[in-house]
Coordinates of C-alpha atoms and ligand atoms in Angstrom, one line a residue:
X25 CA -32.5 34.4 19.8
X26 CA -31.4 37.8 19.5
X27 CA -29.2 37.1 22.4
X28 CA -27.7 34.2 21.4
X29 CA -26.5 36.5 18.8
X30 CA -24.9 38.6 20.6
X31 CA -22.8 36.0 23.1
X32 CA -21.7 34.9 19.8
X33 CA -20.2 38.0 18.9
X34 CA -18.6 38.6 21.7
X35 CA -17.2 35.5 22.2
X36 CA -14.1 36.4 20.9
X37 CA -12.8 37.8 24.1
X38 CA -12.3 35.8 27.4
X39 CA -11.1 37.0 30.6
X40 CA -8.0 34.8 31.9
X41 CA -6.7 34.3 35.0
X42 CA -2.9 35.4 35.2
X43 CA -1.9 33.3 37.9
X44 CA -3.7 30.1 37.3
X45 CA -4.9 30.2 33.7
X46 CA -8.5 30.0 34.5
X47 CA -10.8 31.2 31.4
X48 CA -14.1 32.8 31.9
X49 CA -16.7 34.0 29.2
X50 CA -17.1 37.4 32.2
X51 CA -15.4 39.4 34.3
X52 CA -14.6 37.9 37.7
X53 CA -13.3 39.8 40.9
X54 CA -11.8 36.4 42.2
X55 CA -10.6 33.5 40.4
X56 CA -12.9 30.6 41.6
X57 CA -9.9 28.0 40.7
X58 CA -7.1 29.2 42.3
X59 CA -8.9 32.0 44.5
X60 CA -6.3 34.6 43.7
X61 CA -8.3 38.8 43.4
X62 CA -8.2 40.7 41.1
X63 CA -6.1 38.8 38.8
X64 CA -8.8 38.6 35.6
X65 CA -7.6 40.3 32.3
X66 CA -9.5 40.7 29.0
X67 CA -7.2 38.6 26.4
X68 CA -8.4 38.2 22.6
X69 CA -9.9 34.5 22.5
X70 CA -7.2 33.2 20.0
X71 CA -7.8 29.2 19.5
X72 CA -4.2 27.4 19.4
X73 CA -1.7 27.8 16.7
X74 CA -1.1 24.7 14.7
X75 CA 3.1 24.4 14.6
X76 CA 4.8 25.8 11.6
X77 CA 6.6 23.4 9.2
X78 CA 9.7 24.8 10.5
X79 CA 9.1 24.0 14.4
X80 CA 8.6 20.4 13.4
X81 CA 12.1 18.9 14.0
X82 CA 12.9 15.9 12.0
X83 CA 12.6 14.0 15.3
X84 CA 11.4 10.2 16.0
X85 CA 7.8 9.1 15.6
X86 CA 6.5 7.4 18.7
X87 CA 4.5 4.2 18.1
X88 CA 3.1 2.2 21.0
X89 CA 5.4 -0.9 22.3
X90 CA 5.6 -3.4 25.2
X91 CA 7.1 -2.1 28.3
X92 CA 9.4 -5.4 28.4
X93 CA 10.7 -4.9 25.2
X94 CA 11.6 -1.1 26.2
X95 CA 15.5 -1.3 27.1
X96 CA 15.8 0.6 30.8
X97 CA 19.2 2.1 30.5
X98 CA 18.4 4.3 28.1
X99 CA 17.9 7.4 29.5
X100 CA 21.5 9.3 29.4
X101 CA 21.6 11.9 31.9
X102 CA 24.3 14.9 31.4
X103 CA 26.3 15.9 34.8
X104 CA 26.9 19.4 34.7
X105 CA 29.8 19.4 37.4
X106 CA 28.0 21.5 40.0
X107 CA 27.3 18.9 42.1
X108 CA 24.8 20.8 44.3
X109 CA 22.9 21.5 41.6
X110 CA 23.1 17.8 39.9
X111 CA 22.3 16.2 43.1
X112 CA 18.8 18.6 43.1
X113 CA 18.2 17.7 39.1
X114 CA 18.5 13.8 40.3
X115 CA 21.5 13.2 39.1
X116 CA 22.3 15.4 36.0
X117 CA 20.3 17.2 32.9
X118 CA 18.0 14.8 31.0
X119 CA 17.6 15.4 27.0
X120 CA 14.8 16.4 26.0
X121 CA 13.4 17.5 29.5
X122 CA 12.4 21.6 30.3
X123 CA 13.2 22.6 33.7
X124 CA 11.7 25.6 35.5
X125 CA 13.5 27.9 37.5
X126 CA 11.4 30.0 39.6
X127 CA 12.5 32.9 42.2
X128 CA 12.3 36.3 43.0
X129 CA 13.5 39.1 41.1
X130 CA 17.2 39.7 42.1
X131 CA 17.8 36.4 44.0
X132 CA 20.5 35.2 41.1
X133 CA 18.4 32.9 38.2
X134 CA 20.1 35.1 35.0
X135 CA 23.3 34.3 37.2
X136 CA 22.9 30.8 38.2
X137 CA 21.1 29.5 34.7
X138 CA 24.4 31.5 32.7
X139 CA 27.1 29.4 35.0
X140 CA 25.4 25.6 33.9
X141 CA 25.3 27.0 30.3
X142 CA 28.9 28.1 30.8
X143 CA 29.7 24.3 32.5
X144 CA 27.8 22.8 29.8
X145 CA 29.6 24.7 26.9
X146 CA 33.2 23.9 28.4
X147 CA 32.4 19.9 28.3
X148 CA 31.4 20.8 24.3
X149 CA 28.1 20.9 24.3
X150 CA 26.2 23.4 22.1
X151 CA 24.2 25.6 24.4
X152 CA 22.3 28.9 23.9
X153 CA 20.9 31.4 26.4
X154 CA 18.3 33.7 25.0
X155 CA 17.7 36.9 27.0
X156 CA 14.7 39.2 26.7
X157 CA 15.4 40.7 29.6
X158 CA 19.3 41.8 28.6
X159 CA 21.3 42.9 26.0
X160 CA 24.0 40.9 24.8
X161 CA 26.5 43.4 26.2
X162 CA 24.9 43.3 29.6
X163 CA 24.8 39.4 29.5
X164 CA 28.8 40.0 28.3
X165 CA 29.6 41.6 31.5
X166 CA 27.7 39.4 33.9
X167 CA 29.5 36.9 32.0
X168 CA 32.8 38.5 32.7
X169 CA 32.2 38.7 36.3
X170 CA 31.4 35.1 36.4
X171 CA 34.8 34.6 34.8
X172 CA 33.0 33.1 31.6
X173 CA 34.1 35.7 29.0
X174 CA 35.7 33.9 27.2
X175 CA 32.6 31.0 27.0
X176 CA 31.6 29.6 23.8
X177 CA 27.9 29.6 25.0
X178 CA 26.2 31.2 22.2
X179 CA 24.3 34.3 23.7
X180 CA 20.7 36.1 21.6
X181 CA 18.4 38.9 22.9
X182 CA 15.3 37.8 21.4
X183 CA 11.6 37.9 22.0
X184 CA 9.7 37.0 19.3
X185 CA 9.1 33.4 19.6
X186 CA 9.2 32.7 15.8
X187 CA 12.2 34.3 15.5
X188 CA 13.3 31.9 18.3
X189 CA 12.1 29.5 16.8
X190 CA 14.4 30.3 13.4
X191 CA 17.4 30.5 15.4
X192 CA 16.8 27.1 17.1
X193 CA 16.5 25.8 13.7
X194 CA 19.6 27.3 12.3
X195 CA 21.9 26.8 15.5
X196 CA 20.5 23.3 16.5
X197 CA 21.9 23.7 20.3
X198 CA 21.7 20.8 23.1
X199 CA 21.3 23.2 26.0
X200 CA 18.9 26.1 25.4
X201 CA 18.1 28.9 28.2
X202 CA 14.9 31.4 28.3
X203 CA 15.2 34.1 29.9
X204 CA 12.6 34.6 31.5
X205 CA 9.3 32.7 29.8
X206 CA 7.2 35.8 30.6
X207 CA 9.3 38.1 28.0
X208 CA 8.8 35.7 25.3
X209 CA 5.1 36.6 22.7
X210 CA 4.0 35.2 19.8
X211 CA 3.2 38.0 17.4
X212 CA 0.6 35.9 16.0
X213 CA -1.3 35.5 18.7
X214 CA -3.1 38.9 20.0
X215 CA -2.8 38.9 23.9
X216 CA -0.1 41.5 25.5
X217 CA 3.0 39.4 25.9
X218 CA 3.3 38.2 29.6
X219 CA -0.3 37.6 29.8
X220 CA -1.1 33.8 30.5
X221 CA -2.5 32.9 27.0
X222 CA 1.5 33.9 25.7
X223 CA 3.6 32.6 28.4
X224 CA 1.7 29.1 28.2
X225 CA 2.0 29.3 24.1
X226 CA 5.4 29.9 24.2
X227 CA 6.6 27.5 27.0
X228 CA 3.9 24.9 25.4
X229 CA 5.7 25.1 22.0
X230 CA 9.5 25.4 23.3
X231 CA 8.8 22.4 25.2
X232 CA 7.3 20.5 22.5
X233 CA 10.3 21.4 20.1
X234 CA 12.3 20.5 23.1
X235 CA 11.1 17.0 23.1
X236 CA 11.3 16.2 19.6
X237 CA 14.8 17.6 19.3
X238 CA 16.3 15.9 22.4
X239 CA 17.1 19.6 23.5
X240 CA 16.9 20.5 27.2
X241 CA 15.5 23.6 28.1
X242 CA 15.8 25.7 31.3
X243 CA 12.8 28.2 31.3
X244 CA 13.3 31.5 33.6
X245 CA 10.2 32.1 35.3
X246 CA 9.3 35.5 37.8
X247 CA 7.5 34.7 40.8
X248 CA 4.7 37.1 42.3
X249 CA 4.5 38.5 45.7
X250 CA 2.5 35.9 46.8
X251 CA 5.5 33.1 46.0
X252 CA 3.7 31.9 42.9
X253 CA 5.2 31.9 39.4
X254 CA 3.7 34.8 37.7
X255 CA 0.8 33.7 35.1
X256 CA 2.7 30.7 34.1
X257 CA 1.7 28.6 37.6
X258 CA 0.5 26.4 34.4
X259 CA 4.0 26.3 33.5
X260 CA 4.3 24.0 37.0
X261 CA 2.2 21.2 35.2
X262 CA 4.0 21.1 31.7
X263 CA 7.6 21.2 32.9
X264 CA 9.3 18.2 33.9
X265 CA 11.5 19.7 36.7
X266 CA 10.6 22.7 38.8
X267 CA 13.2 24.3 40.9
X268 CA 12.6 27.1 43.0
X269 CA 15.9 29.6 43.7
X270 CA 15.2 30.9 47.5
X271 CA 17.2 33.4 49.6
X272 CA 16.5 35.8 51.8
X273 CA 17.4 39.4 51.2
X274 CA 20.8 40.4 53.3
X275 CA 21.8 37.3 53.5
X276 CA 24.2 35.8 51.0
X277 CA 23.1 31.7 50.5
X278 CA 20.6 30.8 48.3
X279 CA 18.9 27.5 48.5
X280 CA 17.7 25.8 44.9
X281 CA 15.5 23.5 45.7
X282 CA 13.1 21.2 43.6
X283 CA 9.2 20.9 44.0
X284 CA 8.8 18.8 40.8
X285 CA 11.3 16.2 39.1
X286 CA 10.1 14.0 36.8
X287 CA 13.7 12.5 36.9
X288 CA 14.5 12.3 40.9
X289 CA 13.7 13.1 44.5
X290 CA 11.7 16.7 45.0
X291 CA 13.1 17.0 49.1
X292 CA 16.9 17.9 47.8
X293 CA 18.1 21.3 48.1
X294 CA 20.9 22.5 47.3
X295 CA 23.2 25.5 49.0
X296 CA 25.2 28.5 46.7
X297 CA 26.8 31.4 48.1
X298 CA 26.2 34.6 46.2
X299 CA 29.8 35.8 45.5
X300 CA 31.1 38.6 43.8
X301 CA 32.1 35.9 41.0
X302 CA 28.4 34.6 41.0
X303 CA 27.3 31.7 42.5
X304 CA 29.5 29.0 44.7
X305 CA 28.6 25.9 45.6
X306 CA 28.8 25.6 49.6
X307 CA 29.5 21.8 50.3
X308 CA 28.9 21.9 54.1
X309 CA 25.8 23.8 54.9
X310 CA 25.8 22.9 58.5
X311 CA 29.4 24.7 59.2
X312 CA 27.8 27.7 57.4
X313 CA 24.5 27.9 59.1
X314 CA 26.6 27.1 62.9
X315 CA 28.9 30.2 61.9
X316 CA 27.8 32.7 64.4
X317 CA 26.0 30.4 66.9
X318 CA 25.9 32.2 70.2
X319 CA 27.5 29.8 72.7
X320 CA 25.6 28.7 75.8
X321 CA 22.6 31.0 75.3
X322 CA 19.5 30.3 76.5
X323 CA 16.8 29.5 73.8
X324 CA 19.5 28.4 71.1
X325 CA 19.4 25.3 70.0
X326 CA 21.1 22.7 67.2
X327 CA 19.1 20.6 65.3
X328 CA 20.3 18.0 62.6
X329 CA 17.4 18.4 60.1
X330 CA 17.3 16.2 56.9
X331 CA 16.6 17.9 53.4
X332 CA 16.5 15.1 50.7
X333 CA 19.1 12.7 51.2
X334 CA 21.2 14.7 53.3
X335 CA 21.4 16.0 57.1
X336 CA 21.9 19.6 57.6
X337 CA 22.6 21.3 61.3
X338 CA 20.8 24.1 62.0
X339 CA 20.3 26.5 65.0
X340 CA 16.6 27.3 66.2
X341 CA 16.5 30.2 68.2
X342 CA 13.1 31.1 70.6
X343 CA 12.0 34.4 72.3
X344 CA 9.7 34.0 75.0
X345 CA 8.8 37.1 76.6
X346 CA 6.1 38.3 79.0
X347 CA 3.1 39.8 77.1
X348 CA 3.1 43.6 78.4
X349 CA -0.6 44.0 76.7
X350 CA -2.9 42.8 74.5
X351 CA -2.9 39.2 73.0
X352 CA 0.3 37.2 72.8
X353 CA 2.1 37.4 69.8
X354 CA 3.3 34.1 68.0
X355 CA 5.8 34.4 65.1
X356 CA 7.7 31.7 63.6
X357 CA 10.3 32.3 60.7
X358 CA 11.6 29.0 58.8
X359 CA 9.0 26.8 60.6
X360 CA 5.5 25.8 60.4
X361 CA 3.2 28.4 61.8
X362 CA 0.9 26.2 63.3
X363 CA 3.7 23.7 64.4
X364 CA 4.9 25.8 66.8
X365 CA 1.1 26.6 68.2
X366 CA 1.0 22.7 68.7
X367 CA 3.8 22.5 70.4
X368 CA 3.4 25.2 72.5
X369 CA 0.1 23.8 73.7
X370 CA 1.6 20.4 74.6
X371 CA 4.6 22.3 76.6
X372 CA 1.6 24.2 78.2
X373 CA -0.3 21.0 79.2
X374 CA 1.8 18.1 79.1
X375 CA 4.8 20.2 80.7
X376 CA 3.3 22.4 82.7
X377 CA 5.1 25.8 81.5
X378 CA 2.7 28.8 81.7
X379 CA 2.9 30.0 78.3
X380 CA -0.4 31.5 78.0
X381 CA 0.4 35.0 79.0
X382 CA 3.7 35.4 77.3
X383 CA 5.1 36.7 73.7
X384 CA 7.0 33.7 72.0
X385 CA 8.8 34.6 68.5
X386 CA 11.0 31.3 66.8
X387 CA 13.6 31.6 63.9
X388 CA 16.0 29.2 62.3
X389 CA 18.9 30.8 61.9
X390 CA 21.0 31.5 58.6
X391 CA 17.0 32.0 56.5
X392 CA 16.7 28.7 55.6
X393 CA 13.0 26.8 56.0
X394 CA 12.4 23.7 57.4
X395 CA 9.0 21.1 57.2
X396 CA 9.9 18.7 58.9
X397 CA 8.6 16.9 61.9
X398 CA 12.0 15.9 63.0
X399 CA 12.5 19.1 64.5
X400 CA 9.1 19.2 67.4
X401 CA 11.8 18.8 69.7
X402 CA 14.4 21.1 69.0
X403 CA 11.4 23.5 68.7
X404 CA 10.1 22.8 72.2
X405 CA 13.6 22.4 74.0
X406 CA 14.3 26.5 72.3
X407 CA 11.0 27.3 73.8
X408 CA 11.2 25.9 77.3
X409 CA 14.9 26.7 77.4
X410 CA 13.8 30.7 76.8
X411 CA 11.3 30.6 79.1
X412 CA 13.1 29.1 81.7
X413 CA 15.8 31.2 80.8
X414 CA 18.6 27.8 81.1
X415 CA 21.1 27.5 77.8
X416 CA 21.1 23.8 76.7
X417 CA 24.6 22.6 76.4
X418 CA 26.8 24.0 73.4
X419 CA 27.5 19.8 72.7
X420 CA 24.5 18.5 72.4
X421 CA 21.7 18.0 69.8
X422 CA 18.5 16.9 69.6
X423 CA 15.8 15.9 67.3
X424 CA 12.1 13.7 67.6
X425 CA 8.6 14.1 66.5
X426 CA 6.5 15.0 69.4
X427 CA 3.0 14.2 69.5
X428 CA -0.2 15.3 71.0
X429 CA 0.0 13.5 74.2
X430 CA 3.6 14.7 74.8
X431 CA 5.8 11.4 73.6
X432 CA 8.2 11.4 71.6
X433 CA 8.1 9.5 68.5
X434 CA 10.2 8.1 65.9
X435 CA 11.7 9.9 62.8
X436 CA 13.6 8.4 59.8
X437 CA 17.7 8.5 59.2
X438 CA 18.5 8.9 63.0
X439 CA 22.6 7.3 61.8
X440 CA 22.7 10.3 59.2
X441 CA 22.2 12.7 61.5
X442 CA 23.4 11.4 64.3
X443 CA 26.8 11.2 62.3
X444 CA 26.4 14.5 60.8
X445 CA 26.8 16.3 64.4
X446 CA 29.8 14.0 65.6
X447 CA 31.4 15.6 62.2
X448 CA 30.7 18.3 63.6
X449 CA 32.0 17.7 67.2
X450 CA 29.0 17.6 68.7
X451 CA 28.9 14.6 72.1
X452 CA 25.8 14.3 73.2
X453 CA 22.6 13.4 71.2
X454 CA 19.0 13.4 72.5
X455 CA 16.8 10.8 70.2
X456 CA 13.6 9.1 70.7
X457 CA 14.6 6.1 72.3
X458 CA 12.6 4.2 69.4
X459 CA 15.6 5.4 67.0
X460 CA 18.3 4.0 69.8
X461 CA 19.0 1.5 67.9
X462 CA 19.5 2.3 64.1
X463 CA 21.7 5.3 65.7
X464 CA 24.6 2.9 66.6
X465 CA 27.2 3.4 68.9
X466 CA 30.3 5.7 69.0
X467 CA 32.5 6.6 71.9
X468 CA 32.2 9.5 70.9
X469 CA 28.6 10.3 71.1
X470 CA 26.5 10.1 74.4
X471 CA 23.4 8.7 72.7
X472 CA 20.3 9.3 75.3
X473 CA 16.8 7.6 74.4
X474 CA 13.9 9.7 75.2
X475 CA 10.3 8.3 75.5
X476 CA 8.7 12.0 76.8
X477 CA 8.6 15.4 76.7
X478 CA 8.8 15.5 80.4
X479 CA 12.0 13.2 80.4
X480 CA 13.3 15.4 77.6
X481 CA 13.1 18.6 79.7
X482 CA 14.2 16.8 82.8
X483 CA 17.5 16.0 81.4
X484 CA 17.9 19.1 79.8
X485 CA 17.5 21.4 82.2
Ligands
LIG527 P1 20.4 37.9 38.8 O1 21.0 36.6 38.4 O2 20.3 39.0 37.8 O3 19.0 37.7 39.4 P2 17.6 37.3 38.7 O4 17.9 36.9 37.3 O5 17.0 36.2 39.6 O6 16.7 38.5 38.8 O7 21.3 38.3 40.1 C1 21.2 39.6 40.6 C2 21.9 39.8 41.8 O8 23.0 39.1 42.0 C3 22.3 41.2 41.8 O9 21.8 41.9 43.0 C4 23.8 41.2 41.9 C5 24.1 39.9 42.4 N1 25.4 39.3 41.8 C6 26.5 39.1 42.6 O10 26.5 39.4 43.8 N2 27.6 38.5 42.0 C7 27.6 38.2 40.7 O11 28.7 37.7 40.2 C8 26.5 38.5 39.9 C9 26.5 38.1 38.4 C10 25.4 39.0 40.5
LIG528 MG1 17.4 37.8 35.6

């Protein structure tokens, strides 16, 4: 009895998990929900705040009706004139939603989050970006690089989510920014800010506020090394949109691309140049990623890839090289790891290229990632083309799903992307022959049908 005493006692703390939010009474060295080490903190067990009269906005009460009766154009959706970044929200801002934006440190969030609310304040809406990271002089001259001086978005370093809360109240703004979600504590709550209890607390009652006050809310959230939003990965579930800001380091694009929308498609992405006057929208991607193509090369070649509704061109380049000693080395950048081991197994058997005994490295040129099937071909021809040390024609582009036993199958959108590399002067196409027929026919486009790998390789080289 004694015992149960004691537990009782000490039940006031709990260990957290500050990458997935998992609560447990003891200490764990691995999260058994999300498997991360290492990532269990003592927080102050702190049972939820009830709202404060002030946080309750006036807003609608929601009573149960029939879904006929509910009138289907009535979500309004706010363009914000970036169209690369309305196309990845589904077609503009929705009230009342709370969209995440997720990246790593330095890849341009303050920068890209401070341009919509800068858009959003020009076409007279209300909109407020709260920093806890800046102050409002830094925010100034970000601002003034962005050539938004002279915005009217109203601009607050603020932490304290009750005094947030006060200047919602008082400033009643349509747009509202956080930057970033993990900055933000309630003092009347007793974990460290940033620790999961906080960040979820915080997002969990912006959101709700959000909601009620037909407010849209962009939260700013870090993400850890392991490409996981820090703490908040519970954020993920409560959002309504989640876009993810990706680059890599050197290069200039960034690609925003959303793994959640409540409101649209989650396969768009959309394509900014980092400029020294903040972010641009780049309206053909394929031009940008062809740039510095390498002309006849062996082991180069194009692919029209589709990302959401829209085909982009992108180079593949392979490396194979006899292995010297030791084990071969695989490495794929932008592609699926285990993709290319497939692949390479059915060029080994089904093609009858020795690839056991060499090195083979694959990359897609320009950083960007692609998860698509579509691009087994491209994939094989780099590979066989390295190896066999023949460049594949500068013209011509290719794209198919290969499978197991070496055919090559059918993939959606063939007329997109087919068209997409005649813009781009491309005149000869490679296409599983199954997709012959939605590609239709130009003059200007030698459209071959391919049912194998072997036929594949046979034309091309
Ligand atoms: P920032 O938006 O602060 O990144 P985050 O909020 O994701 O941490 O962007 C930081 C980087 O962007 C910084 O390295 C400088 C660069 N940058 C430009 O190149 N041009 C610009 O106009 C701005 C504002 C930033
Ligand atoms: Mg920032």
């Amino acid at each position: 009895m004694d015992y149960n005493r004691k537990t009782m006692k000490t039940d006031k703390s709990v260990y957290a998990c500050q990458s997935c939010g998992f609560q447990s009474p003891k200490w764990l060295g691995r999260c058994p929900d999300c498997g991360t080490w290492n990532s269990l903190l003592e927080e102050t067990f702190s049972p939820s705040i009830k709202a404060h009269p002030w946080e309750e906005s006036p807003g609608r009460k929601s009573l149960p009706q029939p879904l006929k009766e509910i009138s289907s154009q009535g979500e309004q959706r706010h363009l914000i004139g970036i169209d690369e970044l309305d196309r990845v929200l589904g077609g503009g801002v929705v009230p009342g939603s709370a969209i995440l934006v997720g990246g790593d440190p330095g890849i341009g969030k303050s920068t890209l989050v401070l341009q919509i609310l800068d858009r959003l304040a020009g076409l007279g809406h209300k909109s407020l970006y709260i920093s806890g990271e800046e102050s409002v002089q830094q925010i100034k001259m970000r601002g003034e690089r962005l050539g938004a001086g002279e915005s009217q978005v109203l601009v607050v370093s603020e932490t304290s989510l009750e005094a947030i809360f006060k200047i919602l109240k008082e400033f009643q703004p349509r747009f509202v920014a956080v930057d970033s979600i993990q900055t933000v504590y309630s003092g009347e709550m007793s974990s460290a800010p940033g620790s999961v209890s906080q960040v979820r607390e915080a997002a969990g009652r912006l959101m709700v506020w959000a909601k009620k006050s037909d407010t849209s809310l962009f939260l700013i959230g870090h993400v850890t090394k392991e490409g996981i939003i820090a703490g908040p990965r519970v954020l993920e579930h409560m959002v309504d949109t989640v876009l993810y800001f990706e680059g890599e380091r050197g290069h200039a694009y960034r690609i925003l691309r959303a793994v959640k929308n409540r409101f649209g498609s989650t396969n768009e992405i959309g394509v900014f140049e980092m400029k020294d006057s903040g972010l641009e929208e780049v309206r053909d991607p394929s031009q940008l990623f062809l740039s510095e193509r390498p002309l006849n090369v062996p082991g180069s070649v194009v692919v029209p890839s589709l990302e959401g509704s829209r085909p982009i061109l992108v180079e593949l380049q392979a490396l194979v090289s006899q292995t010297n000693f030791g084990v071969p080395r695989r490495t794929a950048m932008g592609v699926d790891h285990n993709r290319v081991s497939l692949l390479v197994a059915v060029l080994e058997k089904k093609a009858g290229l020795n690839l056991l005994n060499q090195d083979i490295f694959l990359n897609v040129a320009g950083g960007i990632r692609i998860d698509e099937p579509a691009v087994d071909l491209g994939i094989t021809a780099a590979l066989a083309g390295s190896f066999l040390d023949r460049p594949i024609s500068a013209q011509t582009v290719l794209f198919g799903e290969v499978g197991l036993t070496g055919e090559i199958r059918a993939v959606s959108q063939s007329l997109l992307r087919v068209k997409e590399a005649q813009k781009l002067g491309f005149t000869r196409c490679l296409l599983p022959k199954n997709n012959l027929e939605q590609a239709g026919k130009t003059p200007a486009m030698e459209l071959i049908g391919i049912g194998s790998l072997q036929d594949c390789l046979g034309i091309l080289f």
